[in-house]
Short mmCIF file of C-alpha atoms in Angstrom, two decimals:
data_model
loop_
_atom_site.label_atom_id
_atom_site.label_comp_id
_atom_site.label_asym_id
_atom_site.label_seq_id
_atom_site.Cartn_x
_atom_site.Cartn_y
_atom_site.Cartn_z
CA MET A 258 178.81 58.49 176.21
CA ILE A 259 180.07 56.34 173.35
CA ASP A 260 180.97 58.00 170.06
CA ILE A 261 179.49 57.08 166.71
CA ASN A 262 182.23 54.53 165.90
CA GLU A 263 181.59 52.65 169.14
CA PHE A 264 177.85 52.83 168.44
CA GLN A 265 178.36 51.36 164.99
CA ASN A 266 180.42 48.50 166.43
CA ILE A 267 177.66 47.62 168.88
CA ARG A 268 175.14 47.78 166.04
CA LYS A 269 177.17 45.13 164.23
CA SER A 270 176.96 42.84 167.26
CA GLN A 271 174.07 40.98 168.86
CA HIS A 272 172.26 43.75 170.76
CA LEU A 273 168.97 45.22 171.94
CA ILE A 274 168.03 48.90 172.07
CA VAL A 275 166.00 49.44 175.26
CA LEU A 276 163.77 52.49 175.45
CA ASP A 277 162.94 54.10 178.80
CA THR A 278 159.47 55.54 179.56
CA ASN A 279 160.72 59.13 179.29
CA ILE A 280 161.87 58.49 175.72
CA ILE A 281 158.42 57.36 174.55
CA LEU A 282 156.63 60.20 176.41
CA GLU A 283 159.18 62.69 175.03
CA LEU A 284 157.80 61.97 171.54
CA TYR A 285 154.66 63.84 172.61
CA ARG A 286 156.71 66.89 173.59
CA GLN A 287 158.97 67.20 170.59
CA PRO A 288 157.83 68.95 167.39
CA ALA A 289 155.89 66.52 165.21
CA ASN A 290 158.52 66.42 162.45
CA ILE A 291 161.14 65.24 164.93
CA SER A 292 158.88 62.67 166.58
CA LEU A 293 157.75 61.25 163.23
CA ASP A 294 161.33 60.88 162.09
CA VAL A 295 162.31 59.17 165.34
CA ILE A 296 159.36 56.81 165.10
CA ASN A 297 160.11 55.96 161.47
CA ALA A 298 163.75 55.32 162.34
CA LEU A 299 162.81 53.04 165.23
CA LYS A 300 160.38 51.13 163.03
CA LYS A 301 163.24 50.38 160.63
CA ILE A 302 165.22 48.76 163.41
CA LYS A 303 162.19 47.26 165.21
CA ASP A 304 163.82 43.83 165.55
CA CYS A 305 166.42 45.38 167.89
CA ILE A 306 163.91 47.30 170.06
CA PHE A 307 162.93 46.11 173.53
CA ILE A 308 160.41 47.79 175.84
CA PRO A 309 160.49 46.54 179.44
CA ARG A 310 157.04 45.75 180.85
CA GLN A 311 157.51 48.46 183.49
CA VAL A 312 158.11 51.03 180.75
CA TYR A 313 154.98 49.88 178.89
CA ASP A 314 152.87 50.00 182.07
CA GLU A 315 154.13 53.49 182.96
CA TYR A 316 153.41 54.68 179.44
CA ILE A 317 149.85 53.32 179.53
CA ARG A 318 149.22 55.10 182.85
CA ASN A 319 150.51 58.46 181.66
CA TYR A 320 150.03 58.89 177.93
CA HIS A 321 146.47 60.30 178.02
CA GLU A 322 147.49 63.11 180.39
CA ILE A 323 150.74 63.94 178.54
CA CYS A 324 149.07 63.92 175.12
CA GLY A 325 146.26 66.13 176.40
CA LYS A 326 148.65 68.70 177.87
CA GLU A 327 150.67 68.84 174.69
CA ARG A 328 147.55 69.38 172.58
CA LYS A 329 146.53 72.35 174.72
CA LYS A 330 149.90 74.08 174.49
CA TYR A 331 149.34 74.92 170.83
CA GLN A 332 146.17 76.79 171.78
CA LYS A 333 147.97 78.75 174.46
CA VAL A 334 150.54 80.84 172.57
CA LYS A 335 148.33 83.47 171.00
CA LYS A 336 145.70 83.38 173.74
CA GLU A 337 148.12 83.83 176.65
CA LEU A 338 150.39 86.39 175.01
CA SER A 339 147.42 88.41 173.77
CA GLU A 340 145.98 88.38 177.31
CA SER A 341 149.36 89.54 178.68
CA THR A 342 149.37 92.37 176.12
CA ARG A 343 145.84 93.39 177.12
CA LYS A 344 146.82 93.49 180.79
CA LEU A 345 149.87 95.57 179.94
CA GLN A 346 147.72 98.11 178.15
CA GLU A 347 145.33 98.28 181.08
CA ASP A 348 148.25 98.85 183.44
CA ILE A 349 149.63 101.59 181.22
CA ASP A 350 146.20 103.28 181.03
CA SER A 351 146.00 103.26 184.82
CA LYS A 352 149.48 104.78 185.20
CA ILE A 353 148.84 107.38 182.49
CA SER A 354 145.69 108.52 184.31
CA GLU A 355 147.75 109.13 187.43
CA TYR A 356 150.42 111.03 185.50
CA ARG A 357 147.81 113.33 183.94
CA LYS A 358 146.76 114.47 187.38
CA HIS A 359 150.30 115.74 187.95
CA ASN A 360 150.46 117.56 184.58
CA TYR A 361 153.41 115.60 183.15
CA THR A 362 154.77 117.14 179.92
CA ASP A 363 153.93 115.32 176.65
CA ILE A 364 151.97 112.64 178.47
CA THR A 365 149.63 112.20 175.47
CA LYS A 366 152.57 111.63 173.14
CA LEU A 367 153.99 109.06 175.58
CA GLN A 368 150.65 107.31 175.70
CA ASN A 369 150.38 107.20 171.90
CA ASP A 370 153.95 105.93 171.56
CA LEU A 371 153.26 103.14 174.05
CA TYR A 372 150.02 102.19 172.26
CA GLN A 373 152.02 101.92 169.05
CA LYS A 374 154.50 99.56 170.71
CA ILE A 375 151.68 97.44 172.09
CA LYS A 376 150.15 97.27 168.63
CA GLU A 377 153.53 96.09 167.29
CA ILE A 378 153.66 93.40 169.98
CA GLN A 379 150.20 92.15 169.04
CA ASN A 380 151.15 92.14 165.36
CA THR A 381 154.25 90.11 166.23
CA ILE A 382 152.09 87.55 168.03
CA ASN A 383 149.69 87.35 165.10
CA ASN A 384 152.53 87.04 162.61
CA PHE A 385 154.08 84.24 164.65
CA GLU A 386 150.87 82.25 164.62
CA HIS A 387 150.36 82.86 160.90
CA GLY A 388 153.99 82.01 160.03
CA HIS A 389 153.86 78.76 161.98
CA LYS A 390 150.32 77.81 160.99
CA THR A 391 151.38 74.74 158.99
CA GLU A 392 153.78 73.52 161.67
CA ILE A 393 151.26 74.06 164.42
CA GLN A 394 148.62 72.14 162.47
CA LEU A 395 151.08 69.28 161.88
CA ASN A 396 151.71 69.10 165.61
CA ILE A 397 147.99 69.16 166.42
CA ASP A 398 147.27 66.42 163.89
CA PHE A 399 150.15 64.34 165.25
CA LEU A 400 148.71 64.54 168.75
CA GLU A 401 145.04 64.21 167.85
CA ASN A 402 145.80 61.05 165.88
CA ASP A 403 148.15 59.96 168.69
CA LYS A 404 150.98 58.68 166.51
CA VAL A 405 152.94 57.73 169.62
CA LYS A 406 150.23 55.34 170.85
CA GLU A 407 150.04 53.97 167.31
CA PHE A 408 153.80 53.32 167.46
CA VAL A 409 153.57 51.62 170.86
CA ASP A 410 150.73 49.44 169.56
CA PHE A 411 152.94 48.56 166.59
CA LEU A 412 155.74 47.44 168.94
CA GLU A 413 153.30 45.39 170.95
CA ALA A 414 152.04 43.67 167.79
CA GLU A 415 155.69 42.99 166.86
CA GLU A 416 156.20 41.39 170.29
CA ARG A 417 158.81 43.94 171.35
CA ILE A 418 157.24 44.46 174.80
CA GLY A 419 158.58 42.50 177.76
CA ALA A 420 156.51 39.90 179.62
CA ASP A 421 154.58 40.71 182.77
CA ILE A 422 156.64 40.71 185.95
CA SER A 423 155.53 37.82 188.15
CA PHE A 424 154.26 38.52 191.65
CA SER A 425 157.16 36.71 193.34
CA THR A 426 159.72 38.58 191.22
CA ARG A 427 158.03 41.89 191.89
CA LEU A 428 157.97 41.24 195.62
CA SER A 429 161.66 40.31 195.59
CA ILE A 430 162.56 43.51 193.73
CA LEU A 431 160.50 45.62 196.14
CA GLN A 432 162.33 44.09 199.11
CA GLU A 433 165.72 44.64 197.45
CA GLY A 434 164.69 48.18 196.51
CA LYS A 435 164.35 49.29 200.13
CA THR A 436 167.90 48.14 200.89
CA ARG A 437 169.27 49.83 197.79
CA PHE A 438 167.48 53.10 198.56
CA ASP A 439 168.62 53.10 202.19
CA ASN A 440 172.21 52.83 200.95
CA LEU A 441 171.87 55.13 197.90
CA ILE A 442 172.61 52.27 195.50
CA PRO A 443 171.40 53.13 191.99
CA PRO A 444 169.15 53.20 190.12
CA GLY A 445 166.07 55.06 191.29
CA TYR A 446 166.90 56.31 194.78
CA MET A 447 166.21 59.87 193.60
CA ASP A 448 162.55 58.79 193.35
CA ARG A 449 162.30 57.77 197.01
CA GLU A 450 159.73 60.50 197.69
CA LYS A 451 157.22 58.82 195.32
CA ILE A 452 154.41 56.74 196.75
CA GLY A 453 154.20 52.94 196.81
CA GLN A 454 155.65 50.83 194.03
CA ASP A 455 156.12 53.88 191.80
CA LYS A 456 159.32 54.81 193.64
CA TYR A 457 160.90 51.55 192.42
CA GLY A 458 159.99 52.00 188.74
CA ASP A 459 163.59 52.54 187.63
CA LEU A 460 164.69 49.44 189.53
CA PHE A 461 162.06 47.34 187.76
CA VAL A 462 163.36 48.66 184.43
CA TRP A 463 166.97 47.91 185.41
CA LYS A 464 166.15 44.36 186.51
CA SER A 465 164.40 43.80 183.18
CA ILE A 466 167.54 44.97 181.35
CA LEU A 467 169.74 42.60 183.34
CA ALA A 468 167.34 39.71 182.69
CA ILE A 469 166.82 40.26 178.96
CA ALA A 470 170.55 40.64 178.34
CA LYS A 471 171.17 37.29 180.04
CA GLU A 472 168.23 35.56 178.43
CA LYS A 473 169.10 36.70 174.88
CA ASN A 474 172.90 36.80 175.42
CA THR A 475 172.88 40.28 173.96
CA ASN A 476 174.59 43.65 174.39
CA ILE A 477 172.41 46.56 175.48
CA ILE A 478 171.98 50.18 174.37
CA PHE A 479 169.74 51.89 176.91
CA VAL A 480 168.17 55.12 175.60
CA CYS A 481 167.20 57.25 178.58
CA ASN A 482 166.53 60.97 179.05
CA ASP A 483 166.29 60.69 182.84
CA THR A 484 169.63 62.32 183.57
CA LYS A 485 169.49 62.20 187.38
CA GLU A 486 172.52 61.03 189.28
CA ASP A 487 170.95 57.70 190.16
CA TRP A 488 171.39 56.62 186.53
CA TRP A 489 174.24 58.64 185.13
CA LYS A 490 177.82 59.51 185.89
CA LYS A 491 178.11 63.23 185.13
CA ASP A 492 180.61 65.91 184.26
CA LYS A 493 179.32 69.29 185.44
CA GLU A 494 175.72 68.12 185.16
CA ILE A 495 176.23 66.71 181.65
CA PRO A 496 175.53 62.94 181.54
CA VAL A 497 178.66 61.04 180.50
CA ASN A 498 177.96 57.35 181.05
CA LEU A 499 176.11 54.94 183.29
CA ARG A 500 177.03 54.80 186.96
CA ASP A 501 180.01 52.58 187.81
CA GLU A 502 177.85 50.60 190.22
CA LEU A 503 175.43 49.77 187.44
CA LEU A 504 178.17 48.71 185.06
CA LYS A 505 179.67 46.47 187.76
CA GLU A 506 176.29 44.90 188.48
CA PHE A 507 175.61 44.32 184.77
CA LYS A 508 179.02 42.67 184.34
CA GLU A 509 178.42 40.38 187.32
CA VAL A 510 175.22 39.10 185.71
CA ASN A 511 176.50 39.27 182.12
CA PRO A 512 180.35 39.11 182.23
CA PHE A 513 180.87 38.79 178.46
CA LEU A 514 178.35 41.42 177.40
CA ASP A 515 178.38 45.22 177.18
CA ILE A 516 175.90 47.96 178.09
CA GLN A 517 175.91 51.61 177.04
CA PHE A 518 173.64 54.53 177.88
CA LEU A 519 172.57 57.21 175.39
CA THR A 520 170.22 60.17 175.54
CA LEU A 521 167.61 60.52 172.82
CA GLU A 522 169.52 63.36 171.16
CA LYS A 523 172.74 61.37 170.94
CA PHE A 524 171.03 58.10 169.94
CA PHE A 525 169.03 59.73 167.16
CA SER A 526 172.07 61.54 165.78
CA TYR A 527 173.84 58.18 165.49
CA ILE A 528 170.93 56.19 164.08
CA ALA A 529 170.11 59.04 161.66
CA GLU A 530 173.65 58.81 160.33
CA GLU A 531 173.31 55.04 159.94
CA LEU A 532 169.97 55.34 158.12
CA GLN A 533 171.31 58.23 156.03
CA ILE A 534 168.92 60.82 157.46
CA GLY A 535 171.76 62.57 159.31
CA LYS A 536 171.15 65.88 157.51
CA SER A 537 167.40 65.86 158.03
CA LYS A 538 165.84 68.82 159.82
CA SER A 539 164.92 66.56 162.74
CA ALA A 540 168.44 65.23 163.20
CA LEU A 541 169.87 68.74 163.06
CA GLN A 542 167.30 70.06 165.53
CA LEU A 543 167.99 67.36 168.09
CA SER A 544 171.76 67.70 167.59
CA ALA A 545 171.44 71.44 168.18
CA ILE A 546 169.64 70.77 171.49
CA ASP A 547 172.43 68.46 172.56
CA ASP A 548 175.16 70.88 171.49
CA ALA A 549 173.43 73.75 173.28
CA LYS A 550 173.40 71.80 176.54
CA ILE A 551 177.12 71.10 176.24
CA LEU A 552 177.99 74.73 175.41
CA LEU A 553 175.85 76.02 178.24
CA ASN A 554 177.61 73.69 180.63
CA GLU A 555 181.07 74.76 179.35
CA TYR A 556 180.35 78.46 179.72
CA SER A 557 178.07 78.34 182.77
CA THR A 558 180.71 79.77 185.13
CA MET A 559 181.50 82.66 182.81
CA ILE A 560 177.80 83.36 182.27
CA GLU A 561 177.18 83.43 186.05
CA GLN A 562 180.08 85.82 186.53
CA ASN A 563 178.82 88.17 183.84
CA ILE A 564 175.32 88.13 185.36
CA GLU A 565 176.76 89.02 188.75
CA GLU A 566 178.75 91.87 187.22
#
């Protein structure tokens, strides 16, 4: 992926920042402080944002379900862990009853010691919930008020959403998609198990990128967290850049323009630096996620060897 200097050079040129569906839906999954900072940053550069119609349509189809699941997860932590602790105690009680029949030495002391540990576990769960009460409430409020949908509506009002894909264009892309999938030509062939037009979603997005770049005579930064091989060229599972085939196709349509791919973590670290929020908690959190992925990749072989040993 491009470094921050290359990113800054593109930002000085005529360009559009294209968001994939997974980026918008990811805002539901991130902690609220991160998502709010990302949304606020994107609003500041709204005139450079472009949402392909396919991305918008996919978002509209999925946001209710994703938002609902994310709301429920904040109710799960204490409930599920407390239930696991209760089951553990029941299992211990059952085992202790068996051991008593065989006259194990100090079995009562063992039982009391285990009860004490279980009590400590439950206290740890309670303390976690209490210590994160403000953060949890912020996340719940963010989701209940659906700040992501509010942001998407804002982009629609600002006319940052692509036009509907005509029937004839859609039909042509579907016909082309079958040929591309049969020959493993990116993007999207990793979705070939999906049903109907859904399997060609990535191709619709890609065609929109090619078209808007040509129409606006603009460079492209595509922000995408779908790191499958039908989008990205990789180094040991770490996404490095867009596939060579995609770059070649883009250049054939737009020979004097440039396109770059970035993940959300990398994009936000760069835009946070530009907007002077580079040292915010959100920027640091996302950068840490990105750094952890790289470190895990670098040391994966050593970790696997140590596990085997």
